[in-house]
Amino acid sequence: MSLDLQLSGKTAIVTGGSAGIGLAIAKALYSEGVNVAIAARNPERLENAVSAIQSLPTPGAKVISISADLTEAESVERVVSTTLAQFGKIDILINNAGSARAGSFLELSDDAFVDAWNLKLLGYIRLVRAVVPHLKSRRDGRIVNIIGGAGRT
Ligand SMILES: NC(=O)c1ccc[n+]([C@@H]2O[C@H](COP(=O)([O-])OP(=O)(O)OC[C@H]3O[C@@H](n4cnc5c(N)ncnc54)[C@H](OP(=O)(O)O)[C@@H]3O)[C@@H](O)[C@H]2O)c1
C-alpha cells in the first residue's frame, strides 16, 4: 500500500542537490511528483544529478539545475528567480548546501568560521528571506534547514 503525501504538482528548491543528502532529497521529491530545482556550484556534477533524477519514475515532475555559489547574495536571487521563471511558484525550500568545517572551537581558523558564516548561516538566511514572500502569497509552504553537529561545536 502506498501513502499519498499530496506533494504532486508542488515546486521545491533543493540547495546542494547535486550530491549526498541533497540529491537524495531531490530524488525523493521528484518521485513524489514535485518539480525540483537543484542548486550547487559544479555544473558537471549538477548535470549528472539531473540525469540520475530524470531516470526515476515520476507522476509528471520536472527537474532543472542552477549553477550557483550560495555564499553570494546575487546567486541566491538568481536561484529564486530562475525557479519562478521555470515553474511559476515555490512551495518548498530545502536549505542543505555545503557543510561547516568540523574542528575544535579553539583551533579552527578565521577562514573556517567566515566560510561557514557565509554559506551555512547567511546563505540560508538569504534564501529564506527571498522565498518567504512567495510562500506567504500562497498562504502555504515549507522550509527545511539542514545543518550538522559542526555548526554547534
Ligand atoms: N553527511 C553527513 O554525515 C552529515 C551529517 C550531519 C549533517 N549533515 C548536513 O547535511 C547537509 C548535506 O551534507 P552532505 O554530506 O550531503 O554534503 P555533500 O555530499 O558534501 O554535498 C554538498 C552539496 O552542497 C553543494 N555546495 C557546497 N558548497 C556550496 C556552495 N558554496 N554553494 C552552493 N552549493 C554548494 C555541493 O555541490 P558543489 O560542491 O558543486 O557546490 C553539493 O551538492 C549539510 O548541510 C551538512 O551540514 C551531513
JSON list of C-alpha atoms and ligand atoms in Angstrom, two decimals:
[
{"chain": "A", "resi": 1, "resn": "MET", "atom": "CA", "xyz": [0.00, 0.00, 0.00]},
{"chain": "A", "resi": 2, "resn": "SER", "atom": "CA", "xyz": [1.43, 3.42, -0.91]},
{"chain": "A", "resi": 3, "resn": "LEU", "atom": "CA", "xyz": [0.93, 6.64, 1.01]},
{"chain": "A", "resi": 4, "resn": "ASP", "atom": "CA", "xyz": [-0.13, 9.75, -0.94]},
{"chain": "A", "resi": 5, "resn": "LEU", "atom": "CA", "xyz": [1.97, 12.58, 0.51]},
{"chain": "A", "resi": 6, "resn": "GLN", "atom": "CA", "xyz": [-0.03, 15.12, -1.56]},
{"chain": "A", "resi": 7, "resn": "LEU", "atom": "CA", "xyz": [3.16, 16.71, -2.87]},
{"chain": "A", "resi": 8, "resn": "SER", "atom": "CA", "xyz": [2.41, 16.17, -6.55]},
{"chain": "A", "resi": 9, "resn": "GLY", "atom": "CA", "xyz": [2.46, 19.43, -8.53]},
{"chain": "A", "resi": 10, "resn": "LYS", "atom": "CA", "xyz": [4.41, 21.35, -5.89]},
{"chain": "A", "resi": 11, "resn": "THR", "atom": "CA", "xyz": [7.75, 23.07, -6.57]},
{"chain": "A", "resi": 12, "resn": "ALA", "atom": "CA", "xyz": [10.88, 22.72, -4.45]},
{"chain": "A", "resi": 13, "resn": "ILE", "atom": "CA", "xyz": [14.31, 24.33, -4.36]},
{"chain": "A", "resi": 14, "resn": "VAL", "atom": "CA", "xyz": [16.95, 21.92, -3.03]},
{"chain": "A", "resi": 15, "resn": "THR", "atom": "CA", "xyz": [20.31, 23.58, -2.40]},
{"chain": "A", "resi": 16, "resn": "GLY", "atom": "CA", "xyz": [23.27, 21.23, -2.58]},
{"chain": "A", "resi": 17, "resn": "GLY", "atom": "CA", "xyz": [21.00, 18.99, -4.65]},
{"chain": "A", "resi": 18, "resn": "SER", "atom": "CA", "xyz": [23.84, 17.63, -6.80]},
{"chain": "A", "resi": 19, "resn": "ALA", "atom": "CA", "xyz": [25.27, 15.24, -4.18]},
{"chain": "A", "resi": 20, "resn": "GLY", "atom": "CA", "xyz": [24.77, 13.43, -0.90]},
{"chain": "A", "resi": 21, "resn": "ILE", "atom": "CA", "xyz": [21.73, 14.20, 1.21]},
{"chain": "A", "resi": 22, "resn": "GLY", "atom": "CA", "xyz": [20.50, 16.97, -1.12]},
{"chain": "A", "resi": 23, "resn": "LEU", "atom": "CA", "xyz": [20.50, 14.65, -4.13]},
{"chain": "A", "resi": 24, "resn": "ALA", "atom": "CA", "xyz": [18.63, 12.00, -2.13]},
{"chain": "A", "resi": 25, "resn": "ILE", "atom": "CA", "xyz": [16.01, 14.60, -1.14]},
{"chain": "A", "resi": 26, "resn": "ALA", "atom": "CA", "xyz": [15.69, 15.85, -4.75]},
{"chain": "A", "resi": 27, "resn": "LYS", "atom": "CA", "xyz": [15.16, 12.27, -5.96]},
{"chain": "A", "resi": 28, "resn": "ALA", "atom": "CA", "xyz": [12.53, 11.59, -3.31]},
{"chain": "A", "resi": 29, "resn": "LEU", "atom": "CA", "xyz": [10.61, 14.79, -4.10]},
{"chain": "A", "resi": 30, "resn": "TYR", "atom": "CA", "xyz": [10.77, 14.18, -7.88]},
{"chain": "A", "resi": 31, "resn": "SER", "atom": "CA", "xyz": [9.45, 10.65, -7.36]},
{"chain": "A", "resi": 32, "resn": "GLU", "atom": "CA", "xyz": [6.51, 12.19, -5.47]},
{"chain": "A", "resi": 33, "resn": "GLY", "atom": "CA", "xyz": [5.71, 14.43, -8.46]},
{"chain": "A", "resi": 34, "resn": "VAL", "atom": "CA", "xyz": [7.39, 17.59, -7.16]},
{"chain": "A", "resi": 35, "resn": "ASN", "atom": "CA", "xyz": [9.07, 19.91, -9.68]},
{"chain": "A", "resi": 36, "resn": "VAL", "atom": "CA", "xyz": [12.60, 20.32, -8.38]},
{"chain": "A", "resi": 37, "resn": "ALA", "atom": "CA", "xyz": [15.27, 23.00, -8.87]},
{"chain": "A", "resi": 38, "resn": "ILE", "atom": "CA", "xyz": [18.64, 21.80, -7.64]},
{"chain": "A", "resi": 39, "resn": "ALA", "atom": "CA", "xyz": [21.35, 24.39, -6.96]},
{"chain": "A", "resi": 40, "resn": "ALA", "atom": "CA", "xyz": [25.08, 23.88, -6.42]},
{"chain": "A", "resi": 41, "resn": "ARG", "atom": "CA", "xyz": [28.36, 25.20, -7.86]},
{"chain": "A", "resi": 42, "resn": "ASN", "atom": "CA", "xyz": [29.82, 22.48, -10.11]},
{"chain": "A", "resi": 43, "resn": "PRO", "atom": "CA", "xyz": [27.88, 22.38, -13.44]},
{"chain": "A", "resi": 44, "resn": "GLU", "atom": "CA", "xyz": [29.09, 18.89, -14.42]},
{"chain": "A", "resi": 45, "resn": "ARG", "atom": "CA", "xyz": [28.00, 17.37, -11.11]},
{"chain": "A", "resi": 46, "resn": "LEU", "atom": "CA", "xyz": [24.67, 19.17, -11.49]},
{"chain": "A", "resi": 47, "resn": "GLU", "atom": "CA", "xyz": [24.11, 17.69, -14.95]},
{"chain": "A", "resi": 48, "resn": "ASN", "atom": "CA", "xyz": [24.94, 14.19, -13.70]},
{"chain": "A", "resi": 49, "resn": "ALA", "atom": "CA", "xyz": [22.47, 14.70, -10.86]},
{"chain": "A", "resi": 50, "resn": "VAL", "atom": "CA", "xyz": [19.75, 15.85, -13.30]},
{"chain": "A", "resi": 51, "resn": "SER", "atom": "CA", "xyz": [20.29, 12.69, -15.39]},
{"chain": "A", "resi": 52, "resn": "ALA", "atom": "CA", "xyz": [20.13, 10.49, -12.28]},
{"chain": "A", "resi": 53, "resn": "ILE", "atom": "CA", "xyz": [16.92, 12.17, -11.12]},
{"chain": "A", "resi": 54, "resn": "GLN", "atom": "CA", "xyz": [15.30, 12.04, -14.57]},
{"chain": "A", "resi": 55, "resn": "SER", "atom": "CA", "xyz": [15.96, 8.28, -14.74]},
{"chain": "A", "resi": 56, "resn": "LEU", "atom": "CA", "xyz": [13.47, 7.80, -11.89]},
{"chain": "A", "resi": 57, "resn": "PRO", "atom": "CA", "xyz": [9.75, 7.21, -12.36]},
{"chain": "A", "resi": 58, "resn": "THR", "atom": "CA", "xyz": [7.62, 10.28, -11.62]},
{"chain": "A", "resi": 59, "resn": "PRO", "atom": "CA", "xyz": [3.98, 11.26, -11.99]},
{"chain": "A", "resi": 60, "resn": "GLY", "atom": "CA", "xyz": [4.94, 14.14, -14.32]},
{"chain": "A", "resi": 61, "resn": "ALA", "atom": "CA", "xyz": [7.55, 16.17, -12.42]},
{"chain": "A", "resi": 62, "resn": "LYS", "atom": "CA", "xyz": [10.40, 18.16, -13.98]},
{"chain": "A", "resi": 63, "resn": "VAL", "atom": "CA", "xyz": [13.90, 18.90, -12.70]},
{"chain": "A", "resi": 64, "resn": "ILE", "atom": "CA", "xyz": [16.20, 21.81, -13.52]},
{"chain": "A", "resi": 65, "resn": "SER", "atom": "CA", "xyz": [19.69, 22.66, -12.32]},
{"chain": "A", "resi": 66, "resn": "ILE", "atom": "CA", "xyz": [21.04, 26.10, -11.42]},
{"chain": "A", "resi": 67, "resn": "SER", "atom": "CA", "xyz": [24.77, 26.60, -11.07]},
{"chain": "A", "resi": 68, "resn": "ALA", "atom": "CA", "xyz": [25.23, 28.98, -8.16]},
{"chain": "A", "resi": 69, "resn": "ASP", "atom": "CA", "xyz": [27.62, 29.71, -5.31]},
{"chain": "A", "resi": 70, "resn": "LEU", "atom": "CA", "xyz": [25.24, 30.26, -2.43]},
{"chain": "A", "resi": 71, "resn": "THR", "atom": "CA", "xyz": [27.75, 32.27, -0.42]},
{"chain": "A", "resi": 72, "resn": "GLU", "atom": "CA", "xyz": [26.90, 35.10, -2.86]},
{"chain": "A", "resi": 73, "resn": "ALA", "atom": "CA", "xyz": [23.74, 37.20, -2.47]},
{"chain": "A", "resi": 74, "resn": "GLU", "atom": "CA", "xyz": [23.32, 37.57, -6.25]},
{"chain": "A", "resi": 75, "resn": "SER", "atom": "CA", "xyz": [23.30, 33.78, -6.66]},
{"chain": "A", "resi": 76, "resn": "VAL", "atom": "CA", "xyz": [20.52, 33.41, -4.12]},
{"chain": "A", "resi": 77, "resn": "GLU", "atom": "CA", "xyz": [18.33, 35.87, -6.02]},
{"chain": "A", "resi": 78, "resn": "ARG", "atom": "CA", "xyz": [19.09, 34.05, -9.29]},
{"chain": "A", "resi": 79, "resn": "VAL", "atom": "CA", "xyz": [18.14, 30.66, -7.88]},
{"chain": "A", "resi": 80, "resn": "VAL", "atom": "CA", "xyz": [14.77, 32.02, -6.78]},
{"chain": "A", "resi": 81, "resn": "SER", "atom": "CA", "xyz": [14.05, 33.99, -9.99]},
{"chain": "A", "resi": 82, "resn": "THR", "atom": "CA", "xyz": [15.06, 31.06, -12.23]},
{"chain": "A", "resi": 83, "resn": "THR", "atom": "CA", "xyz": [12.83, 28.67, -10.28]},
{"chain": "A", "resi": 84, "resn": "LEU", "atom": "CA", "xyz": [9.89, 31.08, -10.55]},
{"chain": "A", "resi": 85, "resn": "ALA", "atom": "CA", "xyz": [10.53, 31.61, -14.28]},
{"chain": "A", "resi": 86, "resn": "GLN", "atom": "CA", "xyz": [10.57, 27.83, -14.89]},
{"chain": "A", "resi": 87, "resn": "PHE", "atom": "CA", "xyz": [7.84, 26.62, -12.54]},
{"chain": "A", "resi": 88, "resn": "GLY", "atom": "CA", "xyz": [5.81, 29.74, -11.67]},
{"chain": "A", "resi": 89, "resn": "LYS", "atom": "CA", "xyz": [5.79, 29.19, -7.90]},
{"chain": "A", "resi": 90, "resn": "ILE", "atom": "CA", "xyz": [7.78, 27.93, -4.92]},
{"chain": "A", "resi": 91, "resn": "ASP", "atom": "CA", "xyz": [6.24, 25.68, -2.26]},
{"chain": "A", "resi": 92, "resn": "ILE", "atom": "CA", "xyz": [9.24, 24.08, -0.58]},
{"chain": "A", "resi": 93, "resn": "LEU", "atom": "CA", "xyz": [12.77, 25.24, 0.27]},
{"chain": "A", "resi": 94, "resn": "ILE", "atom": "CA", "xyz": [15.36, 22.70, 1.37]},
{"chain": "A", "resi": 95, "resn": "ASN", "atom": "CA", "xyz": [18.38, 24.65, 2.66]},
{"chain": "A", "resi": 96, "resn": "ASN", "atom": "CA", "xyz": [21.04, 21.95, 2.59]},
{"chain": "A", "resi": 97, "resn": "ALA", "atom": "CA", "xyz": [24.13, 23.13, 0.67]},
{"chain": "A", "resi": 98, "resn": "GLY", "atom": "CA", "xyz": [27.63, 22.52, 1.89]},
{"chain": "A", "resi": 99, "resn": "SER", "atom": "CA", "xyz": [28.86, 21.76, 5.33]},
{"chain": "A", "resi": 100, "resn": "ALA", "atom": "CA", "xyz": [30.65, 23.68, 8.03]},
{"chain": "A", "resi": 101, "resn": "ARG", "atom": "CA", "xyz": [34.25, 22.56, 8.58]},
{"chain": "A", "resi": 102, "resn": "ALA", "atom": "CA", "xyz": [34.40, 20.42, 11.69]},
{"chain": "A", "resi": 103, "resn": "GLY", "atom": "CA", "xyz": [37.01, 21.05, 14.36]},
{"chain": "A", "resi": 104, "resn": "SER", "atom": "CA", "xyz": [37.76, 22.42, 17.75]},
{"chain": "A", "resi": 105, "resn": "PHE", "atom": "CA", "xyz": [36.32, 25.87, 18.51]},
{"chain": "A", "resi": 106, "resn": "LEU", "atom": "CA", "xyz": [39.72, 26.93, 19.83]},
{"chain": "A", "resi": 107, "resn": "GLU", "atom": "CA", "xyz": [41.68, 25.64, 16.83]},
{"chain": "A", "resi": 108, "resn": "LEU", "atom": "CA", "xyz": [39.56, 26.43, 13.73]},
{"chain": "A", "resi": 109, "resn": "SER", "atom": "CA", "xyz": [40.93, 29.26, 11.58]},
{"chain": "A", "resi": 110, "resn": "ASP", "atom": "CA", "xyz": [39.13, 32.55, 10.96]},
{"chain": "A", "resi": 111, "resn": "ASP", "atom": "CA", "xyz": [38.54, 31.37, 7.37]},
{"chain": "A", "resi": 112, "resn": "ALA", "atom": "CA", "xyz": [36.63, 28.30, 8.58]},
{"chain": "A", "resi": 113, "resn": "PHE", "atom": "CA", "xyz": [34.28, 30.49, 10.61]},
{"chain": "A", "resi": 114, "resn": "VAL", "atom": "CA", "xyz": [33.84, 33.03, 7.79]},
{"chain": "A", "resi": 115, "resn": "ASP", "atom": "CA", "xyz": [33.13, 30.28, 5.21]},
{"chain": "A", "resi": 116, "resn": "ALA", "atom": "CA", "xyz": [30.57, 28.64, 7.50]},
{"chain": "A", "resi": 117, "resn": "TRP", "atom": "CA", "xyz": [29.00, 32.01, 8.26]},
{"chain": "A", "resi": 118, "resn": "ASN", "atom": "CA", "xyz": [28.65, 32.93, 4.57]},
{"chain": "A", "resi": 119, "resn": "LEU", "atom": "CA", "xyz": [27.18, 29.60, 3.42]},
{"chain": "A", "resi": 120, "resn": "LYS", "atom": "CA", "xyz": [25.51, 27.86, 6.34]},
{"chain": "A", "resi": 121, "resn": "LEU", "atom": "CA", "xyz": [24.17, 30.93, 8.15]},
{"chain": "A", "resi": 122, "resn": "LEU", "atom": "CA", "xyz": [23.94, 33.96, 5.87]},
{"chain": "A", "resi": 123, "resn": "GLY", "atom": "CA", "xyz": [23.34, 31.82, 2.75]},
{"chain": "A", "resi": 124, "resn": "TYR", "atom": "CA", "xyz": [20.45, 30.03, 4.44]},
{"chain": "A", "resi": 125, "resn": "ILE", "atom": "CA", "xyz": [19.04, 33.30, 5.83]},
{"chain": "A", "resi": 126, "resn": "ARG", "atom": "CA", "xyz": [19.17, 34.98, 2.41]},
{"chain": "A", "resi": 127, "resn": "LEU", "atom": "CA", "xyz": [17.28, 32.10, 0.79]},
{"chain": "A", "resi": 128, "resn": "VAL", "atom": "CA", "xyz": [14.62, 32.13, 3.50]},
{"chain": "A", "resi": 129, "resn": "ARG", "atom": "CA", "xyz": [14.20, 35.89, 3.06]},
{"chain": "A", "resi": 130, "resn": "ALA", "atom": "CA", "xyz": [13.92, 35.51, -0.74]},
{"chain": "A", "resi": 131, "resn": "VAL", "atom": "CA", "xyz": [11.43, 32.63, -0.61]},
{"chain": "A", "resi": 132, "resn": "VAL", "atom": "CA", "xyz": [9.13, 33.60, 2.27]},
{"chain": "A", "resi": 133, "resn": "PRO", "atom": "CA", "xyz": [7.21, 36.32, 0.34]},
{"chain": "A", "resi": 134, "resn": "HIS", "atom": "CA", "xyz": [6.23, 33.68, -2.25]},
{"chain": "A", "resi": 135, "resn": "LEU", "atom": "CA", "xyz": [5.13, 31.19, 0.41]},
{"chain": "A", "resi": 136, "resn": "LYS", "atom": "CA", "xyz": [3.17, 33.95, 2.18]},
{"chain": "A", "resi": 137, "resn": "SER", "atom": "CA", "xyz": [1.38, 35.00, -1.01]},
{"chain": "A", "resi": 138, "resn": "ARG", "atom": "CA", "xyz": [0.25, 31.38, -1.45]},
{"chain": "A", "resi": 139, "resn": "ARG", "atom": "CA", "xyz": [-0.51, 31.07, 2.31]},
{"chain": "A", "resi": 140, "resn": "ASP", "atom": "CA", "xyz": [1.32, 27.74, 2.30]},
{"chain": "A", "resi": 141, "resn": "GLY", "atom": "CA", "xyz": [4.79, 26.28, 2.11]},
{"chain": "A", "resi": 142, "resn": "ARG", "atom": "CA", "xyz": [7.58, 24.51, 3.98]},
{"chain": "A", "resi": 143, "resn": "ILE", "atom": "CA", "xyz": [11.20, 25.38, 4.75]},
{"chain": "A", "resi": 144, "resn": "VAL", "atom": "CA", "xyz": [13.66, 22.75, 5.95]},
{"chain": "A", "resi": 145, "resn": "ASN", "atom": "CA", "xyz": [17.09, 23.87, 7.17]},
{"chain": "A", "resi": 146, "resn": "ILE", "atom": "CA", "xyz": [19.68, 21.11, 7.36]},
{"chain": "A", "resi": 147, "resn": "ILE", "atom": "CA", "xyz": [22.81, 21.62, 9.43]},
{"chain": "A", "resi": 148, "resn": "GLY", "atom": "CA", "xyz": [25.24, 19.32, 11.19]},
{"chain": "A", "resi": 149, "resn": "GLY", "atom": "CA", "xyz": [26.86, 18.91, 14.55]},
{"chain": "A", "resi": 150, "resn": "ALA", "atom": "CA", "xyz": [29.82, 21.01, 13.33]},
{"chain": "A", "resi": 151, "resn": "GLY", "atom": "CA", "xyz": [27.56, 24.07, 13.46]},
{"chain": "A", "resi": 152, "resn": "ARG", "atom": "CA", "xyz": [27.03, 23.54, 17.16]},
{"chain": "A", "resi": 153, "resn": "THR", "atom": "CA", "xyz": [30.60, 22.61, 18.09]},
{"chain": "B", "resi": 1, "resn": "LIG", "atom": "N1", "xyz": [26.92, 13.71, 5.63]},
{"chain": "B", "resi": 1, "resn": "LIG", "atom": "C1", "xyz": [26.78, 13.75, 6.95]},
{"chain": "B", "resi": 1, "resn": "LIG", "atom": "O1", "xyz": [27.21, 12.84, 7.68]},
{"chain": "B", "resi": 1, "resn": "LIG", "atom": "C2", "xyz": [26.05, 14.88, 7.60]},
{"chain": "B", "resi": 1, "resn": "LIG", "atom": "C3", "xyz": [25.85, 14.86, 8.97]},
{"chain": "B", "resi": 1, "resn": "LIG", "atom": "C4", "xyz": [25.16, 15.90, 9.58]},
{"chain": "B", "resi": 1, "resn": "LIG", "atom": "C5", "xyz": [24.70, 16.95, 8.81]},
{"chain": "B", "resi": 1, "resn": "LIG", "atom": "N2", "xyz": [24.92, 16.98, 7.50]},
{"chain": "B", "resi": 1, "resn": "LIG", "atom": "C6", "xyz": [24.41, 18.13, 6.75]},
{"chain": "B", "resi": 1, "resn": "LIG", "atom": "O2", "xyz": [23.71, 17.67, 5.62]},
{"chain": "B", "resi": 1, "resn": "LIG", "atom": "C7", "xyz": [23.89, 18.60, 4.54]},
{"chain": "B", "resi": 1, "resn": "LIG", "atom": "C8", "xyz": [24.40, 17.88, 3.31]},
{"chain": "B", "resi": 1, "resn": "LIG", "atom": "O3", "xyz": [25.56, 17.15, 3.63]},
{"chain": "B", "resi": 1, "resn": "LIG", "atom": "P1", "xyz": [26.18, 16.10, 2.61]},
{"chain": "B", "resi": 1, "resn": "LIG", "atom": "O4", "xyz": [27.07, 15.22, 3.39]},
{"chain": "B", "resi": 1, "resn": "LIG", "atom": "O5", "xyz": [25.10, 15.52, 1.78]},
{"chain": "B", "resi": 1, "resn": "LIG", "atom": "O6", "xyz": [27.11, 17.09, 1.72]},
{"chain": "B", "resi": 1, "resn": "LIG", "atom": "P2", "xyz": [27.89, 16.77, 0.33]},
{"chain": "B", "resi": 1, "resn": "LIG", "atom": "O7", "xyz": [27.70, 15.36, -0.10]},
{"chain": "B", "resi": 1, "resn": "LIG", "atom": "O8", "xyz": [29.28, 17.29, 0.54]},
{"chain": "B", "resi": 1, "resn": "LIG", "atom": "O9", "xyz": [27.12, 17.70, -0.70]},
{"chain": "B", "resi": 1, "resn": "LIG", "atom": "C9", "xyz": [27.16, 19.07, -0.52]},
{"chain": "B", "resi": 1, "resn": "LIG", "atom": "C10", "xyz": [26.33, 19.74, -1.61]},
{"chain": "B", "resi": 1, "resn": "LIG", "atom": "O10", "xyz": [26.36, 21.16, -1.39]},
{"chain": "B", "resi": 1, "resn": "LIG", "atom": "C11", "xyz": [26.89, 21.80, -2.56]},
{"chain": "B", "resi": 1, "resn": "LIG", "atom": "N3", "xyz": [27.62, 23.00, -2.14]},
{"chain": "B", "resi": 1, "resn": "LIG", "atom": "C12", "xyz": [28.74, 23.07, -1.36]},
{"chain": "B", "resi": 1, "resn": "LIG", "atom": "N4", "xyz": [29.13, 24.34, -1.22]},
{"chain": "B", "resi": 1, "resn": "LIG", "atom": "C13", "xyz": [28.24, 25.11, -1.92]},
{"chain": "B", "resi": 1, "resn": "LIG", "atom": "C14", "xyz": [28.13, 26.49, -2.20]},
{"chain": "B", "resi": 1, "resn": "LIG", "atom": "N5", "xyz": [29.02, 27.39, -1.71]},
{"chain": "B", "resi": 1, "resn": "LIG", "atom": "N6", "xyz": [27.10, 26.92, -2.95]},
{"chain": "B", "resi": 1, "resn": "LIG", "atom": "C15", "xyz": [26.20, 26.03, -3.47]},
{"chain": "B", "resi": 1, "resn": "LIG", "atom": "N7", "xyz": [26.26, 24.72, -3.25]},
{"chain": "B", "resi": 1, "resn": "LIG", "atom": "C16", "xyz": [27.28, 24.26, -2.51]},
{"chain": "B", "resi": 1, "resn": "LIG", "atom": "C17", "xyz": [27.75, 20.72, -3.23]},
{"chain": "B", "resi": 1, "resn": "LIG", "atom": "O11", "xyz": [27.95, 20.94, -4.62]},
{"chain": "B", "resi": 1, "resn": "LIG", "atom": "P3", "xyz": [29.16, 21.86, -5.19]},
{"chain": "B", "resi": 1, "resn": "LIG", "atom": "O12", "xyz": [30.39, 21.45, -4.41]},
{"chain": "B", "resi": 1, "resn": "LIG", "atom": "O13", "xyz": [29.23, 21.55, -6.63]},
{"chain": "B", "resi": 1, "resn": "LIG", "atom": "O14", "xyz": [28.77, 23.27, -4.94]},
{"chain": "B", "resi": 1, "resn": "LIG", "atom": "C18", "xyz": [26.88, 19.51, -3.00]},
{"chain": "B", "resi": 1, "resn": "LIG", "atom": "O15", "xyz": [25.79, 19.48, -3.92]},
{"chain": "B", "resi": 1, "resn": "LIG", "atom": "C19", "xyz": [24.84, 19.68, 5.05]},
{"chain": "B", "resi": 1, "resn": "LIG", "atom": "O16", "xyz": [24.05, 20.76, 5.47]},
{"chain": "B", "resi": 1, "resn": "LIG", "atom": "C20", "xyz": [25.53, 19.03, 6.23]},
{"chain": "B", "resi": 1, "resn": "LIG", "atom": "O17", "xyz": [25.91, 20.00, 7.19]},
{"chain": "B", "resi": 1, "resn": "LIG", "atom": "C21", "xyz": [25.58, 15.97, 6.87]}
]
